PDB file of C-alpha atoms in Angstrom:
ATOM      1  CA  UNK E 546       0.000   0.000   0.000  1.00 56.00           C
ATOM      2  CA  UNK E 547       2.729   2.406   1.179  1.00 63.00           C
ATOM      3  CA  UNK E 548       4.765   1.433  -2.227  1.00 64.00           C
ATOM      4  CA  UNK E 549       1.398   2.349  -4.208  1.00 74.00           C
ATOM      5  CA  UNK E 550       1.189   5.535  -2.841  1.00 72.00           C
ATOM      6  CA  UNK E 551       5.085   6.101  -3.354  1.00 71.00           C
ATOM      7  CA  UNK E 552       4.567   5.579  -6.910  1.00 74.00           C
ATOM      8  CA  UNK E 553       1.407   7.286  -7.353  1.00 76.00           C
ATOM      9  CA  UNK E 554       3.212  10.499  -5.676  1.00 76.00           C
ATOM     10  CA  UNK E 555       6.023  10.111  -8.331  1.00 77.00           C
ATOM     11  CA  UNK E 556       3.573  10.172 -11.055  1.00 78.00           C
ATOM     12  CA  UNK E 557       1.918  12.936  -9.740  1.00 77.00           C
ATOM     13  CA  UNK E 558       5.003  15.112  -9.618  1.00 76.00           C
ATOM     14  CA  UNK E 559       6.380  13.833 -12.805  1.00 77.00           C
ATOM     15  CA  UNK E 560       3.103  14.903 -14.477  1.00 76.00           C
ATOM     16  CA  UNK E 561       3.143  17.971 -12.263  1.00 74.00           C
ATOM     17  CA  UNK E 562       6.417  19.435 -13.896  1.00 75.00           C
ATOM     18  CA  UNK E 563       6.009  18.014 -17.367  1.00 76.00           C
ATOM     19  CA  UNK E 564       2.448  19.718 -18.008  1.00 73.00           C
ATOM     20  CA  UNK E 565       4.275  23.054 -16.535  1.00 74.00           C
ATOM     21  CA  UNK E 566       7.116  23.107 -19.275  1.00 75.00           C
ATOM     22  CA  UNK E 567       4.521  22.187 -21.995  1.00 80.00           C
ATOM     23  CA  UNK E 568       1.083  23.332 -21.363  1.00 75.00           C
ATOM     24  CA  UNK E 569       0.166  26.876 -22.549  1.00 81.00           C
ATOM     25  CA  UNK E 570       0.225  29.970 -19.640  1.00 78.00           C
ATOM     26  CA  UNK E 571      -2.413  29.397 -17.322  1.00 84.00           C
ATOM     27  CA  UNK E 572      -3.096  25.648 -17.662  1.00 81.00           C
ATOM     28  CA  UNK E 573       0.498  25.245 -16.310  1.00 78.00           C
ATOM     29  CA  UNK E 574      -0.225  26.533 -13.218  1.00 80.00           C
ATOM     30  CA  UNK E 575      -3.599  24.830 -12.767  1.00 82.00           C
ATOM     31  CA  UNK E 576      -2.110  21.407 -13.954  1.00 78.00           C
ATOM     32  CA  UNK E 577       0.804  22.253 -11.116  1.00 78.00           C
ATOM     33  CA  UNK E 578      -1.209  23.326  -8.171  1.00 80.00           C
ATOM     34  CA  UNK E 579      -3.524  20.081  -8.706  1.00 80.00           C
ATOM     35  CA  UNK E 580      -0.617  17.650  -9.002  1.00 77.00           C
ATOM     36  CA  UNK E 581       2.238  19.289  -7.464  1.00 76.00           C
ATOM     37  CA  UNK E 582       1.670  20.970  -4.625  1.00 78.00           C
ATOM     38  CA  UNK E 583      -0.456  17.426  -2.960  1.00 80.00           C
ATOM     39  CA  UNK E 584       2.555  15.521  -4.046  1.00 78.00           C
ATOM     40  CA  UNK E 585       5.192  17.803  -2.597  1.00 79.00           C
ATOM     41  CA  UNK E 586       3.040  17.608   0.471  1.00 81.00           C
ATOM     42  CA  UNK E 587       2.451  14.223   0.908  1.00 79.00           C
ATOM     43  CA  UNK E 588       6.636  13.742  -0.328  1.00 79.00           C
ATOM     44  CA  UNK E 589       6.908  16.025   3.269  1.00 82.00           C
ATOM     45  CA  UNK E 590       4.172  14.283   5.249  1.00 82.00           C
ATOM     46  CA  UNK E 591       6.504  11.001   4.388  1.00 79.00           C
ATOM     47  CA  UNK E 592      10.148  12.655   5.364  1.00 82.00           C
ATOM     48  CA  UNK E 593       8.674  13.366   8.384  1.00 84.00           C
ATOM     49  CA  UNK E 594       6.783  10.377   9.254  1.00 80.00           C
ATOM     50  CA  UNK E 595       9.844   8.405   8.498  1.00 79.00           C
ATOM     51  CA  UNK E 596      12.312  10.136  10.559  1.00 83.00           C
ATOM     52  CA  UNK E 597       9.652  10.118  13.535  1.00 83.00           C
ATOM     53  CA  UNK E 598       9.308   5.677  13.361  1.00 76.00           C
ATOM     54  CA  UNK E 599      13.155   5.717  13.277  1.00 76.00           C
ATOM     55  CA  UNK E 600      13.281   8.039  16.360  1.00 80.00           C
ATOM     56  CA  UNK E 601      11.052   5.820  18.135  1.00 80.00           C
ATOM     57  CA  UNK E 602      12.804   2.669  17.388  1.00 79.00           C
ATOM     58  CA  UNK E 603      15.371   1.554  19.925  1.00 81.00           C
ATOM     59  CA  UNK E 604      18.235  -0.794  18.376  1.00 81.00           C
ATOM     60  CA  UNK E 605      20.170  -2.678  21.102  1.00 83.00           C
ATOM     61  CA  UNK E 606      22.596  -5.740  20.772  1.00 84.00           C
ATOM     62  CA  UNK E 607      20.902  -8.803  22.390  1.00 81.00           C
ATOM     63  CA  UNK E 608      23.743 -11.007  22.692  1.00 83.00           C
ATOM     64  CA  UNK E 609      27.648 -10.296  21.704  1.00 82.00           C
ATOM     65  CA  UNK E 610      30.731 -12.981  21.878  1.00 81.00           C
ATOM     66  CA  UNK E 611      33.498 -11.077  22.182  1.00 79.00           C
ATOM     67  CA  UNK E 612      37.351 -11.706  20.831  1.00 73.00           C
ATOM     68  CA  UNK E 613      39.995 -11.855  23.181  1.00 72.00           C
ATOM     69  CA  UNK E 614      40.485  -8.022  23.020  1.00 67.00           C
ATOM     70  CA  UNK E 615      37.481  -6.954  23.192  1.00 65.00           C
ATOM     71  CA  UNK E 616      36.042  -6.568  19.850  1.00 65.00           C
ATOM     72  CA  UNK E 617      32.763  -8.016  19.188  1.00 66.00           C
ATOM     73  CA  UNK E 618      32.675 -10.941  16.830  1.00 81.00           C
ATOM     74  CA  UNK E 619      29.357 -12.374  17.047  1.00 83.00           C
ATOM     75  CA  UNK E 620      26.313 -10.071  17.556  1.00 85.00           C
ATOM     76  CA  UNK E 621      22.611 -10.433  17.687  1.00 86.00           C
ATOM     77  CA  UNK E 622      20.986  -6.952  17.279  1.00 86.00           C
ATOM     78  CA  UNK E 623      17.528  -6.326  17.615  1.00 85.00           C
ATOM     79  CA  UNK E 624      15.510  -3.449  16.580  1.00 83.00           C
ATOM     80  CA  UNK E 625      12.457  -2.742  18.548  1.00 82.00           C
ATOM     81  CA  UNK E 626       9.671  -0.179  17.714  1.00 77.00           C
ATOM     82  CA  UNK E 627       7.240  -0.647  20.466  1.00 74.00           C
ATOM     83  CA  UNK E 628       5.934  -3.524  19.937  1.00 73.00           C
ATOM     84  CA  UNK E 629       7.690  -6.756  21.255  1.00 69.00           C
ATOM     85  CA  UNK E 630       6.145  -9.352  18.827  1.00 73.00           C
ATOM     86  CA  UNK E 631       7.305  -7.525  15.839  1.00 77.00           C
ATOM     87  CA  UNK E 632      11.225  -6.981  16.802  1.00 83.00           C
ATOM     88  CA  UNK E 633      13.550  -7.419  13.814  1.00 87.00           C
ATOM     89  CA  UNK E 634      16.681  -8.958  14.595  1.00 88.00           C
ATOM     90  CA  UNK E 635      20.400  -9.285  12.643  1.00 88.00           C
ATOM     91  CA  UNK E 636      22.604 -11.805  13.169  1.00 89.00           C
ATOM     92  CA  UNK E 637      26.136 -10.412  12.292  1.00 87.00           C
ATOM     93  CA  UNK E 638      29.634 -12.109  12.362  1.00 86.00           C
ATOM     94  CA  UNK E 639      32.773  -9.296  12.609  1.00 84.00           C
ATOM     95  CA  UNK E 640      36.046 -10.304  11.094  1.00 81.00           C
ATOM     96  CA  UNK E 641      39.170  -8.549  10.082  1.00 77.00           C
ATOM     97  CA  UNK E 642      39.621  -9.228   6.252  1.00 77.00           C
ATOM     98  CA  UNK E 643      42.354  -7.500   4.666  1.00 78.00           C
ATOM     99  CA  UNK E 644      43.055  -4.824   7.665  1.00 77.00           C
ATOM    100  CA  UNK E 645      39.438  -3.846   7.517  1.00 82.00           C
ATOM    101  CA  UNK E 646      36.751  -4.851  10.002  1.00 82.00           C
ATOM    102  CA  UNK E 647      33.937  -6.540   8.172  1.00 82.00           C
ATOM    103  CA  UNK E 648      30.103  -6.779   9.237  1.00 84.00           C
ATOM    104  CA  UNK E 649      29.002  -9.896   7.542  1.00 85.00           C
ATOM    105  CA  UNK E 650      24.793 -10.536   8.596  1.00 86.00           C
ATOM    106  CA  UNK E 651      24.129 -14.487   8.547  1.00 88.00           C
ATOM    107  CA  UNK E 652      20.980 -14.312   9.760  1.00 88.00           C
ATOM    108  CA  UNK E 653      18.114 -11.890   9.416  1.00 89.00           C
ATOM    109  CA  UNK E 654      14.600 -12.520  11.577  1.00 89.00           C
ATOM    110  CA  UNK E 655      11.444 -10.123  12.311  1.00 86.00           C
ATOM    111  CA  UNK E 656       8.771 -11.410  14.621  1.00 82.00           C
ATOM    112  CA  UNK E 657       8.891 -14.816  16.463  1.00 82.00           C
ATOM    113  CA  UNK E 658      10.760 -17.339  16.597  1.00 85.00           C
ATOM    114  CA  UNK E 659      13.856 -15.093  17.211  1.00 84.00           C
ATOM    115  CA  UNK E 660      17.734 -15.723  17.780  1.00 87.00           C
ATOM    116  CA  UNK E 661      18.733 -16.784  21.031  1.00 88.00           C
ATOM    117  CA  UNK E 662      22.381 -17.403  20.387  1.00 87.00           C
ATOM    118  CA  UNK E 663      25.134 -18.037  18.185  1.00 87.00           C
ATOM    119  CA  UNK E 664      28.038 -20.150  18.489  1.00 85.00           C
ATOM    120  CA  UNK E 665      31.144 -20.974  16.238  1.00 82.00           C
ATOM    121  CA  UNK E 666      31.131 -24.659  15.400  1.00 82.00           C
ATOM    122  CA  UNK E 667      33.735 -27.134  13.916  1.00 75.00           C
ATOM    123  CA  UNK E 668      34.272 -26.596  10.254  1.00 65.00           C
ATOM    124  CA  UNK E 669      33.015 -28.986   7.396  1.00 59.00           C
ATOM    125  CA  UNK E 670      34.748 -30.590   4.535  1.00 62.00           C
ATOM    126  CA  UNK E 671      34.002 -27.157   2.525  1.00 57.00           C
ATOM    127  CA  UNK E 672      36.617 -25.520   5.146  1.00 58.00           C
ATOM    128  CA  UNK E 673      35.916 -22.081   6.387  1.00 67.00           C
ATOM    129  CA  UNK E 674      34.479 -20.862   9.628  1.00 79.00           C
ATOM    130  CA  UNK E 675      30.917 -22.258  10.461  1.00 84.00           C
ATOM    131  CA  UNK E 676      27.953 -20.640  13.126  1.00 85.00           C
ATOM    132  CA  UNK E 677      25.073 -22.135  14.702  1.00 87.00           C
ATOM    133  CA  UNK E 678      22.197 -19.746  15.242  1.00 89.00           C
ATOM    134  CA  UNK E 679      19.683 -21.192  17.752  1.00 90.00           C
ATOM    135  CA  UNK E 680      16.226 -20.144  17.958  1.00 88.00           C
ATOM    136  CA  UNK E 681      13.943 -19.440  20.772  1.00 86.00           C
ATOM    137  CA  UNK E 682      11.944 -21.952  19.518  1.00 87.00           C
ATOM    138  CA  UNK E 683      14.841 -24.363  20.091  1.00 87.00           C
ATOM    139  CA  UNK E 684      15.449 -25.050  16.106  1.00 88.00           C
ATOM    140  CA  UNK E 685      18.915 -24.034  14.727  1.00 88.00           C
ATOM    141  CA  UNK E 686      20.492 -22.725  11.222  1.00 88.00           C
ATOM    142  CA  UNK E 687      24.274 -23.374   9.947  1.00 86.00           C
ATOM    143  CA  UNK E 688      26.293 -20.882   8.216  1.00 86.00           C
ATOM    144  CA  UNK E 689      29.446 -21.280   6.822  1.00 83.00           C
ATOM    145  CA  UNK E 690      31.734 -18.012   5.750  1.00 81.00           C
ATOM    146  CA  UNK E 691      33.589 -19.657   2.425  1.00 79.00           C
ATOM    147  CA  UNK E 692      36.484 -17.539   0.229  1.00 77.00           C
ATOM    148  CA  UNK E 693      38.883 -15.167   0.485  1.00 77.00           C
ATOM    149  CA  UNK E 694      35.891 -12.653   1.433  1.00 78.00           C
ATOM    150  CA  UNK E 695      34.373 -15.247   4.130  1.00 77.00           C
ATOM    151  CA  UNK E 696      30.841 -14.499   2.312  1.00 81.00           C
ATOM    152  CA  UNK E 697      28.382 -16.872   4.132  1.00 82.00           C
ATOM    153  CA  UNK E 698      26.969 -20.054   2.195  1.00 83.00           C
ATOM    154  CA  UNK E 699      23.605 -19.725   3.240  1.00 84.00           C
ATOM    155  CA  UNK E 700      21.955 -16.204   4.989  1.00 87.00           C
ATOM    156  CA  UNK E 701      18.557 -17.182   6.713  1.00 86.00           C
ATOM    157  CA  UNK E 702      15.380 -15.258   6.148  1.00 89.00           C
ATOM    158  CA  UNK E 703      12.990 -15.476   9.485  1.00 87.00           C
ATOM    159  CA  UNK E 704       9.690 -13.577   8.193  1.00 87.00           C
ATOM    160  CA  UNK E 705       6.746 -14.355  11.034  1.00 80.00           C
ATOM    161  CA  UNK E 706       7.943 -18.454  11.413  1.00 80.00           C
ATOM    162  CA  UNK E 707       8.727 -18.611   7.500  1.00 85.00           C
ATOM    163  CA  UNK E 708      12.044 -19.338   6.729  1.00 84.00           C
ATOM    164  CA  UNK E 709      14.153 -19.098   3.741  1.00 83.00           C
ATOM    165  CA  UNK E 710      17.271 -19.994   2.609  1.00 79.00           C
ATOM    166  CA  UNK E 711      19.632 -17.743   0.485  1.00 80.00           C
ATOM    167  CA  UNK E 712      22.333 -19.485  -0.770  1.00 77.00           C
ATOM    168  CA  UNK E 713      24.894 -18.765  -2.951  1.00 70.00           C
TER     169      UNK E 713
END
């Protein structure tokens, strides 16, 4: 629905600045005050509505493994906007490719069930570094970080109980 309107408001303005440059001297400004100025509005009313649901979200990290200095390596994040049954969580592993710290997300869940913990398992024949994310709902996901850029295997989609498996 929100989408829809997006793209209707686009239109609008689009159309909105197109008749102005080609419709003759007072349809212009008709043609612009009936699409334009609603669209510039409602581009406003959306800024603003925007910035006020990120203000009102609080992200905190849920669980973090640390390295032995002190670094976090594997996070849980969760971002909550009020309501506790609709929380969107990441599930991030930090490494240090190349001399750069690197935020690689394994795992990505809104709603329930949600990440209770991750752990660093034993790797597989593939090689690599492999994570076990376990759920609240006491099911688990594997993730292994392959390559020379340790890009994950799989990332896990958690939409309401749904999951889905990205692999690549």
């Amino acid at each position: 629905m929100l989408m829809t309107l997006l793209v209707a408001v686009g239109f609008a303005l689009l159309a909105a600045f197109l008749a102005r440059a080609m419709l003759p001297a007072p349809w212009n400004r008709y043609v612009f005050l009936l699409l334009g100025v609603p669209a510039l509005g409602l581009t406003a009313v959306g800024f603003g509505l925007t910035i006020y649901a990120y203000a009102t979200c609080d992200e905190t990290v849920a669980v973090a493994h640390p390295n032995a200095d002190g670094t976090p390596f594997m996070t849980i994040s969760s971002l909550d906007c009020g309501d506790p049954a609709n929380r969107s969580f990441d599930v991030t592993i930090t490494q240090a490719l190349n001399g750069k710290r690197v935020d690689t997300t394994i795992l990505r869940s809104h709603g329930l069930p949600a990440p209770a913990d991750v752990a660093e398992i034993e790797a597989g024949e593939a090689g690599g570094r492999r994570f076990r994310v376990t759920m609240t709902d006491g099911t688990s996901h594997e993730t292994g970080l392959l390559g020379p850029k340790a890009e994950p295997d799989t990332v896990w989609s958690i939409l309401n109980g749904e999951v889905q498996a990205f692999s690549r």
